[in-house]
Amino acid sequence: MTKTPGGEPVPPVTHDPASRRDFLKYSALAASVPALQSVLANPAAAAAPGAYAPVPPTAIGPQIPAKGYLVQEIGKRLYWLTDGFYQIMFLVTERHQGRKQRVIVVDAPPTLGGNILRAIEEVAPGARISHLVYTHYHADHIGAADKLRAAGVPKPVIIAHEQTAHLLRRVPESSRPPLPTRTVSSRYRLEVDDQVLELHYKGPNHSQDNLFVHAPRQKVLNVADIVYPGWVPFRNLVVSTDIPGWLKAHDQILEFDFATFIGGHLTRLGTRQDVEIQQEYLRDLEHHGRKAITEFVDVGYLFAKYPGNAWAIFKEYLDILTQTTADAVTPAWTGRLGGADVFTYDNAWTMVESLRLDHKVLGPFGTRP
């Protein structure tokens, strides 16, 4: 509970429209608390380096060897490759006498870079990359594609959503990954010898072009930047293009038949339960964000505090909503998901904005009678 410098608890906000006096009393007390002032001025101050909660055991993945990457077979010649921050999968075809094995790679993060080629050589010596699938256009997931393409003889077929090609073309050729050579509009089935990948487009979510990549025979699903097994999502709900679409993607993920989930990031593989746990965290954020907006009804004191400064008024209003939401959510999830104390404030800010802009939960800034 927030306390005054004298140790007295700050009374909870009643947010009764008829109780402006109580609200002003709360506001004055809250403004007098140095910790809250610091957070409102600089949210990063809420968790300075070295002050973060321990990472819970459920977020800890396998140890990365000294060579800088871990490669494991998680299905019939389907391999998971990770450096502890980024993760991809690749599939190797069956052996045929007199013909090289072929490899389908999904994404090419720069942090893995040449280790993708080393990992493939480690598990399938002499195999060649025949196909490279882009989950979406972001360079942190496909920025090393030029290295894989250059190593392929012949060059691999690059498959991506049609929007990926459009988005990449906006970037100068010198600073973008190679353009896809084959594009997908809604669904595509890739068969290479005995390996099968199904690519599905479900609409905009994290990005406009994000593909769901399903290996049905191995029951593995790869969807980047939606679910972070064992962890809260990256800040601002993964800086997603479409927050309602990003939230809906969790249900869309659960429609697939999979046992193992690859999310593109962090420490370990996921399961269906990891998707459901992240949904629970997000429902908690949405509930408390909605409550913060609807109960904060009197903003008159902000107009008096910052006369004529519209941005200052609205910034402090949003900061208070965000902090109220984060304060309600963070304690319940610290120790349950990694980084709950690190990114819940940022995630609360984005959830509040999505509620306001996408769902018309506008509080005191709603339709005037």
Short mmCIF file of C-alpha atoms in Angstrom, two decimals:
data_model
loop_
_atom_site.label_atom_id
_atom_site.label_comp_id
_atom_site.label_asym_id
_atom_site.label_seq_id
_atom_site.Cartn_x
_atom_site.Cartn_y
_atom_site.Cartn_z
CA MET A 1 0.00 0.00 0.00
CA THR A 2 1.23 3.50 -0.85
CA LYS A 3 2.05 5.57 2.24
CA THR A 4 2.69 9.21 2.96
CA PRO A 5 6.17 10.34 4.06
CA GLY A 6 4.85 10.19 7.63
CA GLY A 7 3.92 6.55 7.25
CA GLU A 8 0.19 7.03 6.94
CA PRO A 9 -1.53 4.91 4.29
CA VAL A 10 -2.90 6.78 1.30
CA PRO A 11 -6.65 6.14 1.31
CA PRO A 12 -7.98 4.25 -1.71
CA VAL A 13 -9.62 6.28 -4.44
CA THR A 14 -13.39 6.11 -4.16
CA HIS A 15 -13.91 7.62 -7.61
CA ASP A 16 -17.46 8.55 -6.69
CA PRO A 17 -18.49 11.40 -9.02
CA ALA A 18 -20.12 13.11 -6.07
CA SER A 19 -17.00 12.86 -3.93
CA ARG A 20 -14.61 15.38 -5.47
CA ARG A 21 -13.31 16.28 -2.01
CA ASP A 22 -12.14 12.70 -1.34
CA PHE A 23 -10.52 12.52 -4.76
CA LEU A 24 -8.62 15.79 -4.28
CA LYS A 25 -7.47 14.59 -0.86
CA TYR A 26 -6.16 11.37 -2.42
CA SER A 27 -4.45 13.26 -5.22
CA ALA A 28 -2.68 15.60 -2.83
CA LEU A 29 -1.47 12.69 -0.70
CA ALA A 30 -0.32 10.68 -3.70
CA ALA A 31 1.59 13.64 -5.07
CA SER A 32 3.44 13.91 -1.77
CA VAL A 33 4.84 10.38 -1.96
CA PRO A 34 8.39 10.55 -3.41
CA ALA A 35 8.23 7.02 -4.81
CA LEU A 36 5.07 7.72 -6.74
CA GLN A 37 6.38 11.06 -7.96
CA SER A 38 9.47 9.28 -9.25
CA VAL A 39 7.44 6.65 -11.07
CA LEU A 40 5.14 9.18 -12.67
CA ALA A 41 8.10 11.24 -13.83
CA ASN A 42 10.10 8.22 -14.98
CA PRO A 43 8.38 4.81 -15.02
CA ALA A 44 11.73 3.06 -15.40
CA ALA A 45 12.57 4.20 -11.88
CA ALA A 46 10.00 1.71 -10.59
CA ALA A 47 12.50 -1.08 -11.14
CA ALA A 48 16.07 0.14 -11.29
CA PRO A 49 18.80 -2.26 -12.49
CA GLY A 50 19.61 -4.77 -9.79
CA ALA A 51 16.23 -4.31 -8.13
CA TYR A 52 14.30 -6.87 -10.16
CA ALA A 53 12.59 -9.89 -8.66
CA PRO A 54 14.30 -13.28 -9.04
CA VAL A 55 13.39 -15.19 -12.19
CA PRO A 56 10.92 -17.94 -11.22
CA PRO A 57 11.89 -21.56 -11.90
CA THR A 58 9.06 -21.86 -14.44
CA ALA A 59 10.80 -19.29 -16.66
CA ILE A 60 14.24 -20.93 -16.64
CA GLY A 61 15.15 -22.93 -19.72
CA PRO A 62 17.97 -25.34 -20.49
CA GLN A 63 21.52 -24.10 -20.16
CA ILE A 64 23.10 -22.80 -23.35
CA PRO A 65 26.42 -24.52 -24.13
CA ALA A 66 29.65 -22.54 -24.42
CA LYS A 67 29.41 -22.70 -28.23
CA GLY A 68 26.55 -20.17 -27.96
CA TYR A 69 23.55 -22.22 -29.05
CA LEU A 70 21.49 -25.25 -28.12
CA VAL A 71 19.98 -27.52 -30.76
CA GLN A 72 17.55 -30.30 -29.84
CA GLU A 73 15.38 -32.68 -31.82
CA ILE A 74 11.79 -32.19 -30.59
CA GLY A 75 9.97 -34.20 -33.27
CA LYS A 76 10.76 -36.45 -36.21
CA ARG A 77 13.81 -34.59 -37.58
CA LEU A 78 12.32 -31.29 -36.40
CA TYR A 79 14.88 -29.30 -34.42
CA TRP A 80 14.62 -26.43 -31.97
CA LEU A 81 17.54 -23.96 -31.99
CA THR A 82 18.03 -21.27 -29.34
CA ASP A 83 20.59 -18.93 -27.84
CA GLY A 84 18.44 -18.16 -24.79
CA PHE A 85 16.96 -14.99 -26.31
CA TYR A 86 15.81 -16.04 -29.77
CA GLN A 87 14.60 -19.42 -30.97
CA ILE A 88 13.69 -21.01 -34.29
CA MET A 89 12.91 -24.41 -35.71
CA PHE A 90 14.15 -26.28 -38.75
CA LEU A 91 13.11 -29.54 -40.34
CA VAL A 92 15.42 -32.05 -42.07
CA THR A 93 14.15 -34.42 -44.73
CA GLU A 94 14.79 -38.14 -44.78
CA ARG A 95 18.00 -39.54 -46.25
CA HIS A 96 18.07 -40.72 -49.86
CA GLN A 97 21.02 -42.47 -51.42
CA GLY A 98 22.83 -40.14 -53.77
CA ARG A 99 20.86 -37.03 -52.76
CA LYS A 100 21.54 -34.48 -50.06
CA GLN A 101 19.05 -34.06 -47.26
CA ARG A 102 17.05 -30.89 -47.54
CA VAL A 103 16.29 -28.44 -44.75
CA ILE A 104 13.37 -26.09 -44.14
CA VAL A 105 14.32 -23.23 -41.81
CA VAL A 106 11.76 -21.00 -40.10
CA ASP A 107 13.21 -17.51 -39.48
CA ALA A 108 16.82 -16.35 -39.23
CA PRO A 109 17.45 -14.12 -36.19
CA PRO A 110 20.73 -12.18 -36.35
CA THR A 111 21.72 -13.31 -32.85
CA LEU A 112 21.75 -16.89 -34.12
CA GLY A 113 23.27 -15.93 -37.49
CA GLY A 114 25.96 -18.38 -38.57
CA ASN A 115 25.06 -20.70 -35.71
CA ILE A 116 22.02 -21.74 -37.75
CA LEU A 117 24.35 -23.18 -40.37
CA ARG A 118 26.54 -24.77 -37.69
CA ALA A 119 23.56 -26.38 -35.98
CA ILE A 120 22.29 -27.82 -39.26
CA GLU A 121 25.71 -29.24 -40.09
CA GLU A 122 25.89 -30.69 -36.58
CA VAL A 123 22.67 -32.71 -36.88
CA ALA A 124 22.57 -33.29 -40.65
CA PRO A 125 26.08 -33.11 -42.15
CA GLY A 126 26.06 -32.05 -45.78
CA ALA A 127 22.36 -31.12 -45.82
CA ARG A 128 21.34 -28.03 -47.79
CA ILE A 129 18.74 -25.38 -47.00
CA SER A 130 16.04 -25.68 -49.65
CA HIS A 131 13.39 -23.42 -48.08
CA LEU A 132 13.37 -20.49 -45.67
CA VAL A 133 10.08 -19.34 -44.13
CA TYR A 134 9.66 -15.83 -42.72
CA THR A 135 7.14 -15.63 -39.88
CA HIS A 136 6.98 -11.84 -40.35
CA TYR A 137 9.06 -8.95 -41.64
CA HIS A 138 10.80 -7.75 -38.46
CA ALA A 139 14.57 -7.72 -38.83
CA ASP A 140 15.22 -9.17 -35.38
CA HIS A 141 13.65 -12.42 -36.65
CA ILE A 142 14.86 -12.56 -40.26
CA GLY A 143 17.89 -10.27 -40.34
CA ALA A 144 20.34 -13.14 -40.96
CA ALA A 145 18.42 -14.48 -43.96
CA ASP A 146 21.09 -13.15 -46.34
CA LYS A 147 23.65 -15.42 -44.66
CA LEU A 148 21.45 -18.49 -45.15
CA ARG A 149 20.58 -17.54 -48.70
CA ALA A 150 24.23 -17.03 -49.60
CA ALA A 151 25.11 -20.46 -48.20
CA GLY A 152 22.45 -22.24 -50.25
CA VAL A 153 23.36 -23.90 -53.57
CA PRO A 154 20.96 -23.45 -55.24
CA LYS A 155 19.59 -20.53 -53.28
CA PRO A 156 16.67 -21.49 -51.01
CA VAL A 157 13.09 -20.60 -51.81
CA ILE A 158 11.98 -17.86 -49.39
CA ILE A 159 8.32 -18.07 -48.38
CA ALA A 160 6.40 -15.34 -46.56
CA HIS A 161 3.03 -13.63 -46.42
CA GLU A 162 2.32 -11.26 -49.28
CA GLN A 163 2.29 -8.34 -46.84
CA THR A 164 5.83 -9.26 -45.82
CA ALA A 165 7.02 -8.61 -49.36
CA HIS A 166 5.20 -5.27 -49.41
CA LEU A 167 6.64 -4.19 -46.04
CA LEU A 168 10.19 -5.18 -46.95
CA ARG A 169 10.06 -3.29 -50.24
CA ARG A 170 9.63 -0.05 -48.30
CA VAL A 171 13.15 -0.46 -46.90
CA PRO A 172 16.26 0.27 -49.01
CA GLU A 173 17.66 -2.92 -50.48
CA SER A 174 20.99 -2.39 -48.73
CA SER A 175 19.40 -2.60 -45.27
CA ARG A 176 16.69 -5.24 -45.63
CA PRO A 177 16.64 -9.04 -45.67
CA PRO A 178 16.17 -10.73 -49.05
CA LEU A 179 12.67 -10.43 -50.48
CA PRO A 180 10.49 -13.55 -50.48
CA THR A 181 10.41 -15.52 -53.72
CA ARG A 182 7.05 -17.10 -52.96
CA THR A 183 4.17 -15.43 -51.10
CA VAL A 184 1.15 -16.67 -49.17
CA SER A 185 -2.23 -14.95 -48.94
CA SER A 186 -4.17 -17.07 -46.45
CA ARG A 187 -2.96 -20.67 -46.32
CA TYR A 188 -0.15 -22.69 -47.87
CA ARG A 189 1.01 -26.27 -47.51
CA LEU A 190 4.72 -26.86 -48.02
CA GLU A 191 5.78 -30.46 -48.69
CA VAL A 192 9.46 -31.29 -49.04
CA ASP A 193 10.06 -35.03 -49.29
CA ASP A 194 8.60 -36.45 -46.06
CA GLN A 195 8.35 -33.12 -44.21
CA VAL A 196 5.24 -30.93 -44.13
CA LEU A 197 4.64 -27.39 -42.94
CA GLU A 198 1.29 -25.62 -43.00
CA LEU A 199 1.37 -21.82 -43.10
CA HIS A 200 -1.73 -19.94 -41.94
CA TYR A 201 -2.50 -16.24 -41.99
CA LYS A 202 -5.03 -15.21 -39.34
CA GLY A 203 -4.98 -11.45 -39.84
CA PRO A 204 -2.93 -8.67 -38.26
CA ASN A 205 -1.75 -9.18 -34.67
CA HIS A 206 1.81 -8.44 -33.58
CA SER A 207 2.47 -7.30 -37.15
CA GLN A 208 0.36 -7.04 -40.27
CA ASP A 209 1.90 -10.18 -41.78
CA ASN A 210 2.49 -12.67 -38.97
CA LEU A 211 2.18 -16.32 -40.04
CA PHE A 212 1.24 -19.33 -37.92
CA VAL A 213 3.65 -22.12 -38.89
CA HIS A 214 2.36 -25.61 -38.05
CA ALA A 215 4.20 -28.92 -38.33
CA PRO A 216 1.19 -31.27 -38.09
CA ARG A 217 3.10 -34.56 -38.02
CA GLN A 218 5.27 -33.45 -35.10
CA LYS A 219 2.46 -31.42 -33.43
CA VAL A 220 4.68 -28.33 -33.20
CA LEU A 221 3.38 -24.78 -33.67
CA ASN A 222 5.65 -21.79 -34.29
CA VAL A 223 4.12 -18.32 -33.91
CA ALA A 224 6.47 -15.41 -33.25
CA ASP A 225 5.93 -12.61 -30.76
CA ILE A 226 2.60 -13.69 -29.29
CA VAL A 227 3.27 -16.02 -26.32
CA TYR A 228 6.40 -15.97 -24.15
CA PRO A 229 6.41 -19.29 -22.24
CA GLY A 230 7.22 -18.69 -18.59
CA TRP A 231 7.45 -14.91 -19.02
CA VAL A 232 5.18 -11.90 -19.32
CA PRO A 233 5.06 -10.45 -22.84
CA PHE A 234 7.71 -7.99 -23.95
CA ARG A 235 6.98 -4.34 -23.15
CA ASN A 236 3.88 -2.59 -24.48
CA LEU A 237 2.31 -5.94 -25.36
CA VAL A 238 5.16 -6.65 -27.74
CA VAL A 239 4.74 -3.27 -29.48
CA SER A 240 2.03 -4.93 -31.52
CA THR A 241 0.37 -3.37 -34.54
CA ASP A 242 -3.12 -4.57 -33.63
CA ILE A 243 -3.79 -5.21 -29.94
CA PRO A 244 -7.28 -6.77 -30.39
CA GLY A 245 -5.80 -9.01 -33.10
CA TRP A 246 -2.84 -9.86 -30.87
CA LEU A 247 -5.15 -10.83 -28.01
CA LYS A 248 -7.34 -12.88 -30.36
CA ALA A 249 -4.24 -14.70 -31.63
CA HIS A 250 -4.05 -16.55 -28.31
CA ASP A 251 -7.40 -18.22 -29.02
CA GLN A 252 -6.34 -18.85 -32.61
CA ILE A 253 -3.19 -20.59 -31.36
CA LEU A 254 -5.28 -22.91 -29.20
CA GLU A 255 -7.33 -23.96 -32.24
CA PHE A 256 -4.30 -25.83 -33.60
CA ASP A 257 -3.39 -29.39 -32.75
CA PHE A 258 0.00 -28.97 -31.10
CA ALA A 259 1.89 -30.27 -28.09
CA THR A 260 4.97 -28.04 -28.38
CA PHE A 261 4.97 -24.30 -28.95
CA ILE A 262 7.84 -22.16 -30.28
CA GLY A 263 7.33 -18.45 -29.66
CA GLY A 264 10.47 -16.99 -31.18
CA HIS A 265 11.88 -15.68 -27.92
CA LEU A 266 13.48 -16.43 -24.62
CA THR A 267 14.39 -19.41 -22.59
CA ARG A 268 12.30 -22.48 -23.25
CA LEU A 269 9.71 -24.26 -25.33
CA GLY A 270 6.04 -23.82 -24.53
CA THR A 271 2.89 -25.87 -24.13
CA ARG A 272 -0.83 -25.23 -24.47
CA GLN A 273 -0.85 -24.42 -20.76
CA ASP A 274 1.65 -21.62 -21.30
CA VAL A 275 -0.75 -20.01 -23.76
CA GLU A 276 -3.59 -20.26 -21.25
CA ILE A 277 -1.46 -18.82 -18.45
CA GLN A 278 -0.52 -15.80 -20.55
CA GLN A 279 -4.20 -15.32 -21.37
CA GLU A 280 -4.92 -15.26 -17.65
CA TYR A 281 -2.29 -12.57 -17.14
CA LEU A 282 -3.79 -10.52 -19.96
CA ARG A 283 -7.33 -10.89 -18.60
CA ASP A 284 -6.01 -9.61 -15.28
CA LEU A 285 -4.47 -6.60 -17.03
CA GLU A 286 -7.68 -5.92 -18.93
CA HIS A 287 -9.88 -6.22 -15.85
CA HIS A 288 -7.81 -3.85 -13.74
CA GLY A 289 -7.22 -1.47 -16.65
CA ARG A 290 -10.95 -1.24 -17.28
CA LYS A 291 -11.56 -0.69 -13.57
CA ALA A 292 -8.94 2.05 -13.37
CA ILE A 293 -10.49 3.92 -16.30
CA THR A 294 -14.11 3.63 -15.25
CA GLU A 295 -13.49 4.51 -11.61
CA PHE A 296 -11.29 7.53 -12.30
CA VAL A 297 -14.04 10.04 -13.04
CA ASP A 298 -12.80 13.42 -11.82
CA VAL A 299 -9.86 14.92 -13.67
CA GLY A 300 -10.60 18.51 -12.72
CA TYR A 301 -7.57 18.81 -10.47
CA LEU A 302 -5.27 18.00 -13.40
CA PHE A 303 -6.67 20.94 -15.39
CA ALA A 304 -6.01 23.14 -12.38
CA LYS A 305 -2.52 21.70 -11.90
CA TYR A 306 -1.46 22.17 -15.54
CA PRO A 307 -3.55 25.06 -16.89
CA GLY A 308 -3.36 25.22 -20.66
CA ASN A 309 -0.95 22.26 -20.95
CA ALA A 310 -3.07 19.55 -22.58
CA TRP A 311 -0.25 17.05 -22.92
CA ALA A 312 0.77 17.33 -19.26
CA ILE A 313 -2.84 16.83 -18.20
CA PHE A 314 -3.30 13.76 -20.32
CA LYS A 315 0.12 12.29 -19.57
CA GLU A 316 -0.45 12.37 -15.84
CA TYR A 317 -3.96 11.00 -16.30
CA LEU A 318 -2.62 8.03 -18.30
CA ASP A 319 0.30 7.54 -15.91
CA ILE A 320 -2.09 7.27 -12.98
CA LEU A 321 -4.33 4.78 -14.80
CA THR A 322 -1.27 2.76 -15.79
CA GLN A 323 0.25 2.78 -12.32
CA THR A 324 -3.08 1.84 -10.73
CA THR A 325 -3.39 -1.11 -13.12
CA ALA A 326 0.21 -2.23 -12.68
CA ASP A 327 -0.03 -1.99 -8.88
CA ALA A 328 -3.03 -4.33 -8.94
CA VAL A 329 -1.48 -6.87 -11.33
CA THR A 330 2.25 -7.00 -10.60
CA PRO A 331 2.18 -8.57 -7.11
CA ALA A 332 -0.01 -11.46 -8.24
CA TRP A 333 2.32 -12.36 -11.12
CA THR A 334 5.77 -11.67 -9.67
CA GLY A 335 7.19 -15.11 -8.96
CA ARG A 336 4.73 -16.74 -11.34
CA LEU A 337 5.90 -15.31 -14.66
CA GLY A 338 9.38 -13.99 -15.33
CA GLY A 339 9.64 -10.23 -15.74
CA ALA A 340 6.26 -9.40 -14.20
CA ASP A 341 7.93 -6.62 -12.23
CA VAL A 342 9.90 -5.52 -15.31
CA PHE A 343 7.27 -5.07 -18.01
CA THR A 344 3.82 -5.05 -16.38
CA TYR A 345 3.82 -1.24 -16.14
CA ASP A 346 4.53 -0.96 -19.90
CA ASN A 347 1.99 -3.66 -20.69
CA ALA A 348 -0.61 -1.93 -18.52
CA TRP A 349 -0.07 1.32 -20.44
CA THR A 350 -0.78 -0.38 -23.75
CA MET A 351 -3.77 -2.30 -22.40
CA VAL A 352 -5.26 0.93 -21.06
CA GLU A 353 -4.78 2.62 -24.44
CA SER A 354 -6.34 -0.34 -26.26
CA LEU A 355 -9.34 -0.26 -23.94
CA ARG A 356 -9.73 3.46 -24.59
CA LEU A 357 -9.19 3.44 -28.34
CA ASP A 358 -10.37 0.00 -29.45
CA HIS A 359 -13.18 -0.61 -26.96
CA LYS A 360 -14.46 2.91 -26.18
CA VAL A 361 -13.72 2.60 -22.45
CA LEU A 362 -13.13 6.34 -22.14
CA GLY A 363 -13.93 7.18 -18.51
CA PRO A 364 -14.13 10.96 -17.93
CA PHE A 365 -13.21 11.55 -21.58
CA GLY A 366 -16.31 9.76 -22.85
CA THR A 367 -19.26 11.20 -24.75
CA ARG A 368 -20.48 14.44 -23.25
CA PRO A 369 -24.14 14.30 -22.16
#
